C-alpha positions as MATLAB code, in Angstrom:
seq = 'XXXXXXXXXXXXXXXXXXXXXXXXXXXXXXXXXXXXXXXXXXXXXXXXXXXXXXXXXXXXXXXXXXXXXXXXXXXXXXXXXXXXXXXXXXXXXXXXXXXXXXXXXXXXXXXXXXXXXXXXXXXXXXXXXXXXXXXXX';
ca = [
      34.114   35.078   16.802;
      31.868   33.307   14.316;
      28.665   31.787   15.648;
      27.908   28.241   14.522;
      24.304   27.872   13.385;
      22.802   24.741   14.810;
      19.875   22.950   13.286;
      17.549   23.923   16.118;
      18.258   27.629   15.461;
      16.270   27.437   12.223;
      12.591   26.520   12.445;
      12.009   23.249   10.600;
       9.222   23.247    8.033;
       6.337   21.069    9.115;
       4.939   18.563    6.644;
       1.525   19.498    5.260;
      -1.403   18.399    7.423;
      -2.639   16.029    4.716;
       0.429   13.754    5.037;
       0.697   10.502    6.975;
       1.687   10.648   10.649;
       5.167    9.135   11.041;
       6.878    8.258   14.343;
       9.996    6.413   15.431;
       9.494    4.128   18.429;
      12.579    3.415   20.551;
      12.371   -0.308   21.327;
      15.869   -0.815   22.750;
      17.926    2.079   24.137;
      17.518    4.560   26.971;
      15.121    7.413   26.326;
      12.753    9.612   28.292;
      10.310    9.627   25.379;
       9.967    6.265   23.636;
       7.963    7.615   20.675;
       9.453   10.413   18.556;
       7.353   12.157   15.911;
       9.045   12.489   12.523;
       7.580   15.909   11.733;
      10.303   17.135    9.355;
      11.271   16.033    5.834;
      14.767   14.836    6.877;
      14.984   13.377   10.416;
      18.659   13.119   11.440;
      19.954   10.286   13.646;
      23.447   10.548   15.140;
      25.611   11.658   18.045;
      25.491   15.416   17.341;
      23.404   17.418   19.779;
      21.385   18.994   16.989;
      20.193   15.674   15.497;
      16.491   14.882   15.786;
      17.408   11.633   17.595;
      20.671   11.818   19.521;
      22.498    8.513   20.061;
      24.572    8.688   23.256;
      27.361    6.379   22.102;
      30.833    7.410   20.927;
      30.842    4.682   18.219;
      28.340    6.723   16.209;
      29.323    9.677   13.991;
      27.649   13.059   14.303;
      25.168   12.053   11.574;
      24.782    8.283   11.260;
      21.570    7.961    9.226;
      18.445    9.861    8.316;
      14.780    9.211    7.683;
      13.422   10.966    4.607;
       9.731   11.727    4.176;
       8.866   11.911    0.499;
       5.096   11.461    0.527;
       3.813    8.807    0.302;
       7.127    7.027    0.963;
       9.379    7.054    4.033;
      12.961    5.854    3.559;
      16.031    5.457    5.759;
      19.584    5.938    4.601;
      22.710    4.832    6.462;
      25.676    7.069    5.659;
      28.145    4.158    5.789;
      30.090    5.164    8.908;
      29.794    3.610   12.362;
      27.789    0.516   13.279;
      25.906   -1.112   10.392;
      22.258   -0.145   10.068;
      19.856   -3.059    9.613;
      16.247   -2.960    8.392;
      14.246   -6.072    9.298;
      17.486   -8.005    9.829;
      19.101   -7.022    6.495;
      21.987   -4.566    6.147;
      20.865   -1.272    4.624;
      22.753   -0.821    1.358;
      21.444    2.523    0.173;
      18.135    4.225    0.717;
      15.723    1.621    2.124;
      11.938    2.112    1.851;
      10.098    1.622    5.139;
       6.618    0.349    5.958;
       4.655    0.567    9.197;
       6.167   -1.756   11.800;
       9.574   -2.202   10.133;
      12.404   -2.872   12.616;
      15.580   -0.768   12.449;
      18.689   -1.884   14.347;
      22.102   -0.263   14.717;
      24.654   -1.012   17.423;
      22.846   -1.435   20.755;
      19.731    0.417   19.531;
      16.495   -0.863   18.045;
      13.670    1.220   16.624;
      10.332    0.574   14.954;
       8.804    2.877   12.360;
       5.161    3.824   12.839;
       3.247    5.168    9.846;
      -0.380    6.058   10.306;
      -2.056    6.835    6.958;
      -3.803   10.191    6.760;
      -7.057    8.422    5.835;
      -7.050    6.765    9.267;
      -6.605   10.162   10.911;
      -9.602   11.767    9.193;
     -12.452   12.583   11.522;
     -15.979   11.876   10.341;
     -17.798   15.161   10.873;
     -21.255   13.912    9.848;
     -23.898   14.284   12.550;
     -25.269   11.039   13.967;
     -28.623    9.864   12.539;
     -31.541   11.537   14.237;
     -29.474   14.478   15.453;
     -29.795   17.875   13.911;
     -27.698   20.946   14.297;
     -30.888   23.056   14.027;
     -33.109   23.655   17.032;
     -36.838   23.584   16.858;
     -39.171   21.449   14.749;
];
C-alpha cells in the first residue's frame, strides 16, 4: 500500500527573519484562531485537510487559491474553480498584488491581509540616555 505524502509531513521552509510579517485575518467565517500567520512562501487555501487555511464548505475545491510571498510583494491567485475570489470588491483575474488591509472575499468567507513591514518590527537596542551598561564611575 502506497502512503500518500501530505503537505504537513514535510517541514515548510520559514521565510528569512528579515522579511515582513504577513498574516491573514478571518473577518467572516467560523474559526478558533482569527489571525493566521503566513509563514511559508505559498499559503494554500482550500477544502483539503493539508491546506494552510481549510475552508469547511463543499463548494470549494481542494485548493481554491493561494497567497504567494515574493519579498517584498504578497499576491493572491484564484485557481478559477469554485466561488469567485474578490479582492477589494473586484473579481481576481490572475495573480493580484495585495497591500496591508486589503479585503479578500470568496463565498461566505471574508479575510483581511495584514502586512507588517520588517522596519516596524526592528527593536531599537540603543541604551537610554544617561544609562550605561558599565558599572562604576
